[in-house]
mmCIF file of C-alpha atoms in Angstrom:
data_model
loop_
_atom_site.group_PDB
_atom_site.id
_atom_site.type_symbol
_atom_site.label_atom_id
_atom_site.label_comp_id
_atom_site.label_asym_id
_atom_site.label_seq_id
_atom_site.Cartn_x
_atom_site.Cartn_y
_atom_site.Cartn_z
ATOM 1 C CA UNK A 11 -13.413 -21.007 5.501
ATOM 2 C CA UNK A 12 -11.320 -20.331 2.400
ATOM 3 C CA UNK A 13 -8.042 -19.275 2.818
ATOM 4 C CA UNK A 14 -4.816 -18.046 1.001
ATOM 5 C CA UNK A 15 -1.229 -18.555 1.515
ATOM 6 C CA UNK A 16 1.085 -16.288 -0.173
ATOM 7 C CA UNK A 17 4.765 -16.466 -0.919
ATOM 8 C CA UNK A 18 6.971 -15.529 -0.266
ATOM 9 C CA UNK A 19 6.740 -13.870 3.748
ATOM 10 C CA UNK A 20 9.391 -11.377 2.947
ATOM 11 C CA UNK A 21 11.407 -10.084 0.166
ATOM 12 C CA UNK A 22 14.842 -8.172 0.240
ATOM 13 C CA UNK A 23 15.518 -6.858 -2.908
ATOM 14 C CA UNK A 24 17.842 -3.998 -4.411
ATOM 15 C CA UNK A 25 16.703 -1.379 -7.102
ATOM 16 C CA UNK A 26 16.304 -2.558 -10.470
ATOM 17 C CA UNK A 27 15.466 -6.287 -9.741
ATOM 18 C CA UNK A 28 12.381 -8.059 -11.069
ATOM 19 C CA UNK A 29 9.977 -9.925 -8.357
ATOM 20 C CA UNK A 30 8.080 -12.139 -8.461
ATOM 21 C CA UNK A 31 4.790 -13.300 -5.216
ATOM 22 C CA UNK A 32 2.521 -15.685 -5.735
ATOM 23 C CA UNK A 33 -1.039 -16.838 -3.964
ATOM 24 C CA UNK A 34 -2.614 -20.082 -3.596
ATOM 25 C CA UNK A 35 -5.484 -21.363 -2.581
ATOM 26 C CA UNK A 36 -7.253 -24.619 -1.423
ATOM 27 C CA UNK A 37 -10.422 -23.609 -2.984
ATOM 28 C CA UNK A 38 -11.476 -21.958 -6.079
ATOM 29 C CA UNK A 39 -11.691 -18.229 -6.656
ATOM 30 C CA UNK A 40 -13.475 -16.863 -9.637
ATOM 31 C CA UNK A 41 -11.506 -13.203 -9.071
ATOM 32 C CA UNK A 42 -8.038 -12.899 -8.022
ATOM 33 C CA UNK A 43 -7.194 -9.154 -6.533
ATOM 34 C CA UNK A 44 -3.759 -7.982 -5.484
ATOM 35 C CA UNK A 45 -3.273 -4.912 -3.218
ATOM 36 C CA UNK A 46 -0.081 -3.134 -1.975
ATOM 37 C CA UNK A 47 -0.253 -1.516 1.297
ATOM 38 C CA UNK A 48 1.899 1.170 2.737
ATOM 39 C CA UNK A 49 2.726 1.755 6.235
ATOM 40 C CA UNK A 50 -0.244 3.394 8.157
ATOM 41 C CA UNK A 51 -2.570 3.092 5.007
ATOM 42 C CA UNK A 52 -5.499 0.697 3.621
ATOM 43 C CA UNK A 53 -4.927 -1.498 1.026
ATOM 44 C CA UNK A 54 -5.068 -0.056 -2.694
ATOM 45 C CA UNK A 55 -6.234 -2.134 -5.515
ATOM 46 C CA UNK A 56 -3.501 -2.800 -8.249
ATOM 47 C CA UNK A 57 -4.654 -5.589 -10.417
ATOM 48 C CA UNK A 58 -8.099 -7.296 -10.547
ATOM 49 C CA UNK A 59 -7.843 -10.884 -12.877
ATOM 50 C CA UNK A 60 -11.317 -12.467 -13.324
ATOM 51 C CA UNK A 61 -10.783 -15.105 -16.401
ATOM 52 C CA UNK A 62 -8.814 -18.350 -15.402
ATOM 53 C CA UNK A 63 -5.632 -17.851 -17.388
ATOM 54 C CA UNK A 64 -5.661 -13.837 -17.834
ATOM 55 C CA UNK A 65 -2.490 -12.004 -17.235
ATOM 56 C CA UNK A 66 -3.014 -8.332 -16.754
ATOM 57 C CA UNK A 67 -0.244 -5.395 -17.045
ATOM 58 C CA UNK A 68 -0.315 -2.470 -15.282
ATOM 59 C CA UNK A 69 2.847 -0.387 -15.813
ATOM 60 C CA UNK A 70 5.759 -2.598 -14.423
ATOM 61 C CA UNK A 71 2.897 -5.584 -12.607
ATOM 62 C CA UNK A 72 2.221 -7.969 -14.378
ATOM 63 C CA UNK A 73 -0.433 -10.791 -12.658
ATOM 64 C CA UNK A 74 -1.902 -14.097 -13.830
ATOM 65 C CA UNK A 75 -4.560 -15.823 -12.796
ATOM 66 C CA UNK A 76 -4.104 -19.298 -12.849
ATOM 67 C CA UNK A 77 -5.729 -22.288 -14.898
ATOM 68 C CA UNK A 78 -6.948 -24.069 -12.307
ATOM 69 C CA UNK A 79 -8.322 -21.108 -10.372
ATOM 70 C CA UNK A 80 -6.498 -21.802 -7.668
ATOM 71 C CA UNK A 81 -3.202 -19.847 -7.612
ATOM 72 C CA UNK A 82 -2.151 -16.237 -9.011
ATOM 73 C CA UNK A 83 1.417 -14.735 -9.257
ATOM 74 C CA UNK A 84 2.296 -10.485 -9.393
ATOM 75 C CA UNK A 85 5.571 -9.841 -10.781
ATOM 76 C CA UNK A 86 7.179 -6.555 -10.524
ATOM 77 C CA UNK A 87 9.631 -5.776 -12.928
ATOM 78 C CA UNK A 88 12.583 -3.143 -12.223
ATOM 79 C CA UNK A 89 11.834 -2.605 -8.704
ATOM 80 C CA UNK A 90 12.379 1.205 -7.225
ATOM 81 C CA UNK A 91 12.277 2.053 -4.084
ATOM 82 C CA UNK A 92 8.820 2.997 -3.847
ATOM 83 C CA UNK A 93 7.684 -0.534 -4.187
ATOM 84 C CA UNK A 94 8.461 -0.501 -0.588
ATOM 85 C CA UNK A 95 5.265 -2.357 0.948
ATOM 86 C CA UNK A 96 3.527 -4.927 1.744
ATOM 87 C CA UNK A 97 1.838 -6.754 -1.076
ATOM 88 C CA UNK A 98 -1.743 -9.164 -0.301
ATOM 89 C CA UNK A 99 -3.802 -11.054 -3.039
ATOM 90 C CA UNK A 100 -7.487 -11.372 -1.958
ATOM 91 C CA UNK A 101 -10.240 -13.119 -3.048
ATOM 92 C CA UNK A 102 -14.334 -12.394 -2.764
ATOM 93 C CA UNK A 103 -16.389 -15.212 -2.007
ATOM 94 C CA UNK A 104 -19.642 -16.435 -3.460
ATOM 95 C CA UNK A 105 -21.847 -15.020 -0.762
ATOM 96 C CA UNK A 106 -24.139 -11.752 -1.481
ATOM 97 C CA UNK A 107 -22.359 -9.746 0.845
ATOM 98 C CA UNK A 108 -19.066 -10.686 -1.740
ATOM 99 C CA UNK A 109 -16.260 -10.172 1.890
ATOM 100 C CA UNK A 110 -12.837 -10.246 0.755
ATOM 101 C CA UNK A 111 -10.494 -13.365 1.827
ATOM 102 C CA UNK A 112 -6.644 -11.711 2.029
ATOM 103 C CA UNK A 113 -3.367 -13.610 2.005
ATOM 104 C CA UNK A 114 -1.240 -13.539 4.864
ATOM 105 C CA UNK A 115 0.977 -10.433 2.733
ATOM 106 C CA UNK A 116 4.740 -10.617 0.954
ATOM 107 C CA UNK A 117 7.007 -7.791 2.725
ATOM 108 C CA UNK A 118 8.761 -6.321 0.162
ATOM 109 C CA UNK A 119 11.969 -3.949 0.935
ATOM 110 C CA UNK A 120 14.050 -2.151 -1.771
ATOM 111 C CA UNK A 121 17.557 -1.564 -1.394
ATOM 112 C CA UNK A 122 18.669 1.798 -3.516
ATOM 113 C CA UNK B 26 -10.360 10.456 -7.575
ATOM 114 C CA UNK B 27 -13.046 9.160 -5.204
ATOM 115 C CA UNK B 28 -12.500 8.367 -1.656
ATOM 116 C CA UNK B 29 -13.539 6.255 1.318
ATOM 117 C CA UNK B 30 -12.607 8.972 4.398
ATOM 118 C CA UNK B 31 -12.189 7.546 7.911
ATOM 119 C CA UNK B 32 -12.130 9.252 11.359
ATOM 120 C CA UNK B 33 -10.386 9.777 13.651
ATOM 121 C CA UNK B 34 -7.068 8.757 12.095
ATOM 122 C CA UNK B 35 -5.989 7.337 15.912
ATOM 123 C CA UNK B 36 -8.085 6.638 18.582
ATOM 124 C CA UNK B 37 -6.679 5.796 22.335
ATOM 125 C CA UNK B 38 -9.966 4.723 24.306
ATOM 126 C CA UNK B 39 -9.535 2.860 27.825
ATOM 127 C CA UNK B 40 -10.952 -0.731 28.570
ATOM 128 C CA UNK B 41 -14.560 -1.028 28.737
ATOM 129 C CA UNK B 42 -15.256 2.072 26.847
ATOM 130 C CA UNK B 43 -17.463 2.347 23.718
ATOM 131 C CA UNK B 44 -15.997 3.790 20.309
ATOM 132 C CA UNK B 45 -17.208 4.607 17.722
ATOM 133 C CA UNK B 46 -15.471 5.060 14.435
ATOM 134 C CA UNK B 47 -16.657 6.413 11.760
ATOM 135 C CA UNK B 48 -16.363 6.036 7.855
ATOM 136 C CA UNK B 49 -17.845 8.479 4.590
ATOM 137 C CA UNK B 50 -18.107 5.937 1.458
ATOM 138 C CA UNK B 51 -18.030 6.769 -1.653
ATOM 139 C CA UNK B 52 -21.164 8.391 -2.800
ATOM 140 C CA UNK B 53 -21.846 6.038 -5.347
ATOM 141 C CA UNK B 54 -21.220 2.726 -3.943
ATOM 142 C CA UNK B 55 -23.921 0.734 -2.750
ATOM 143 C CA UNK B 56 -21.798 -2.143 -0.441
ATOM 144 C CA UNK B 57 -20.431 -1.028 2.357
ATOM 145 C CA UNK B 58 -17.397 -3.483 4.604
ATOM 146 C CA UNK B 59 -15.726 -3.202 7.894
ATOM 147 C CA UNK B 60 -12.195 -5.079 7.960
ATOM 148 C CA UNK B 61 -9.841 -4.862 11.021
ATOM 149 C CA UNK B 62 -5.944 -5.729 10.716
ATOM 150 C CA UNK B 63 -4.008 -6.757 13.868
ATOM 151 C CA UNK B 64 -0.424 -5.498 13.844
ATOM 152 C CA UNK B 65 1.515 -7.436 11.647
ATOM 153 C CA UNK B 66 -0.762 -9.454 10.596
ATOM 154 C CA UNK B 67 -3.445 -10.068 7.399
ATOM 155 C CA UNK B 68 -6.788 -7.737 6.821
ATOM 156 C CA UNK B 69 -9.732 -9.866 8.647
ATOM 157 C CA UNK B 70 -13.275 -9.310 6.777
ATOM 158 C CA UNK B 71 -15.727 -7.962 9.956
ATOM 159 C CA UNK B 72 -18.848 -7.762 7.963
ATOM 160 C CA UNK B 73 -20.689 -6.156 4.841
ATOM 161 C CA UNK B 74 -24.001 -3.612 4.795
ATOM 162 C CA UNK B 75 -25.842 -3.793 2.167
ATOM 163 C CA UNK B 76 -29.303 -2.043 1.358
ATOM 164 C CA UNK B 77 -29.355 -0.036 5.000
ATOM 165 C CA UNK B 78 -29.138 -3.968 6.493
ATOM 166 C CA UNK B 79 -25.820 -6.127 7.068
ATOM 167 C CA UNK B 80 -25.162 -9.028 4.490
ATOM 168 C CA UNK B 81 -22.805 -10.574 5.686
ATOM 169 C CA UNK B 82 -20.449 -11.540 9.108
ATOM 170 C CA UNK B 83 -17.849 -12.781 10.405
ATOM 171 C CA UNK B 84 -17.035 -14.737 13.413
ATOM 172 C CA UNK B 85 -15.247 -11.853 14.855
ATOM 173 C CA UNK B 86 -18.329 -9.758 14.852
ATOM 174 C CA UNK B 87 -19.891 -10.610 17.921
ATOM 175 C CA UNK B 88 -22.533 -8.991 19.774
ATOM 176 C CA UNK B 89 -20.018 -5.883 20.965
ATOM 177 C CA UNK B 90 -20.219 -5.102 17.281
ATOM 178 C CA UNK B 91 -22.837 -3.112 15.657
ATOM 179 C CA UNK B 92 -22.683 -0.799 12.251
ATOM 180 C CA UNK B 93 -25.462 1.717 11.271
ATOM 181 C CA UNK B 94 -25.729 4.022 8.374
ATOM 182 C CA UNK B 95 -27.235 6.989 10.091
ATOM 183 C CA UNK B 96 -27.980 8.830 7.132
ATOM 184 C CA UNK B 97 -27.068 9.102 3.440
ATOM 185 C CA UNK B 98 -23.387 9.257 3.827
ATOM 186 C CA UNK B 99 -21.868 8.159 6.912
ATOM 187 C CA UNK B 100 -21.344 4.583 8.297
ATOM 188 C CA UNK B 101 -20.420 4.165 11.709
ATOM 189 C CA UNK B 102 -18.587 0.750 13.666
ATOM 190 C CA UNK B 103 -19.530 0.731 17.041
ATOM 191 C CA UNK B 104 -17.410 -1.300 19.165
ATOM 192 C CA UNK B 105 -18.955 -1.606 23.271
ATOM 193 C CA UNK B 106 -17.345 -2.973 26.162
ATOM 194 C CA UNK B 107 -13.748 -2.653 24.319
ATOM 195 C CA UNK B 108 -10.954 -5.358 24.985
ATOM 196 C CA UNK B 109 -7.311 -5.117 24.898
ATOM 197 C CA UNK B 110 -7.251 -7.258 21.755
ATOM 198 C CA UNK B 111 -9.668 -5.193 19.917
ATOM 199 C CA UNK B 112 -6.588 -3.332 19.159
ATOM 200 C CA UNK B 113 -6.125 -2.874 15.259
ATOM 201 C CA UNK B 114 -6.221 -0.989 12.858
ATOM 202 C CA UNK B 115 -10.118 -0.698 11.634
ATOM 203 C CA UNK B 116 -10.805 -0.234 7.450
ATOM 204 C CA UNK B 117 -13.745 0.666 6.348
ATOM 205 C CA UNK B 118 -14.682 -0.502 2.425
ATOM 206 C CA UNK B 119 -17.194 0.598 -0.037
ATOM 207 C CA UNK B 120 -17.668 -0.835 -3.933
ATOM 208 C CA UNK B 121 -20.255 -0.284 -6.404
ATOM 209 C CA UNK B 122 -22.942 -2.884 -7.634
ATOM 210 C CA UNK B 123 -20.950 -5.353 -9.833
ATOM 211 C CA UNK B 124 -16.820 -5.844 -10.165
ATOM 212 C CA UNK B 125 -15.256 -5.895 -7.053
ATOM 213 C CA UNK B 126 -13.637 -2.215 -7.212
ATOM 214 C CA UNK B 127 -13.283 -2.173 -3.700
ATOM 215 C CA UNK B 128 -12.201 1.245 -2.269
ATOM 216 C CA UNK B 129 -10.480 1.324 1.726
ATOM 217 C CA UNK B 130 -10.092 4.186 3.507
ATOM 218 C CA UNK B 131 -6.997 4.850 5.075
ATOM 219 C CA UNK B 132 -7.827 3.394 8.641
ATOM 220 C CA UNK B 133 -7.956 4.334 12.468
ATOM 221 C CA UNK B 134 -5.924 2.942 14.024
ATOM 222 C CA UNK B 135 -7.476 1.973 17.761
ATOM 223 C CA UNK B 136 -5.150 1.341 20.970
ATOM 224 C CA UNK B 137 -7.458 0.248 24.114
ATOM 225 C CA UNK B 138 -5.248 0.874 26.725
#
């Protein structure tokens, strides 16, 4: 089945820093999704790419979706601590019922 | 904003038990997704109802799986027989008809003890 490997596993950042995940994939993806996920919650969407080289804002992310369809980054610029989280990219496949693939997730911890 | 709202929040059920959880989509969406996240690890796709039938399965949904939309806005994951490693936190997913704005609830988490 498809799969995606994100990177980095974990992140240990302090306040103010930019970061910077990426996804890729063996397989192509026609949509590239990234989620953050807080402790004891569901996933919530924060960007959604669907042209081969779009980059998207939204506030301080910033993703891409790459040429080749097979990779996407998510920067975060000027990190605060409630970027605490952990962040997955996800992919729908071609089948009608559309499941979401997720990566394996970047831990990302803030240091005030 | 619109909501996918899951209960119960926690549910502690003993080996061999059925559970059920349940899941209120959003009104409007017309795909409807069970996912299930072992501690620590990724979200793992269960299977997708679509037009009151499922669409779609995974591996993991075996035949101590079953989902049913009893009526116009509740959707239900029954889980028989329950395991130790059935364990996980259980998300429930709804979209609309085209994009892929998925919506998840907020989860129950399930211990079998």
């Amino acid at each position: 089945g498809q799969q995606l490997n994100q990177s980095p596993q974990s992140m240990f950042i302090q306040e103010g820093e930019d970061v910077s995940m990426n996804c890729t994939s063996s397989s192509i993806f026609n949509t590239w999704l990234w989620y953050k996920q807080d402790p004891g919650e569901g996933p919530v969407l924060l960007i959604a790419l669907y042209k081969a080289g779009e980059l998207t804002s939204n506030g301080r992310l910033t993703a891409q979706f790459g040429i080749t369809r097979k990779d996407s980054f998510l920067n975060i610029s000027a990190s605060i601590p409630s970027d605490v989280g952990i962040y997955f990219c996800a992919g729908p496949g071609r089948t009608s019922g559309s499941r979401l693939t997720f990566g394996e997730g970047t831990q990302l911890t803030v240091n005030p | 904003e619109p909501e996918v709202t899951q209960t119960p929040s926690h549910q502690v059920t003993q080996m061999g038990q059925e559970v059920i959880l349940r899941c209120v989509p959003i009104s409007n969406h017309l795909y409807f997704y069970w996912y299930r996240q072992i501690l620590g690890q990724k979200v793992e796709f269960l299977v997708s109802f679509y037009n009151n039938e499922i669409s779609e399965k995974s591996e993991i949904f075996d035949d101590q799986f079953s989902v049913e939309r009893p009526d116009g806005s509740n959707f239900t994951l029954k889980i028989r027989s329950t395991k130790l490693e059935d364990s996980a936190m259980y998300f429930c997913a709804s979209r609309p008809t085209g994009g892929f704005g998925y919506t998840f609830g907020s989860g129950t988490r399930l211990t079998i003890v």
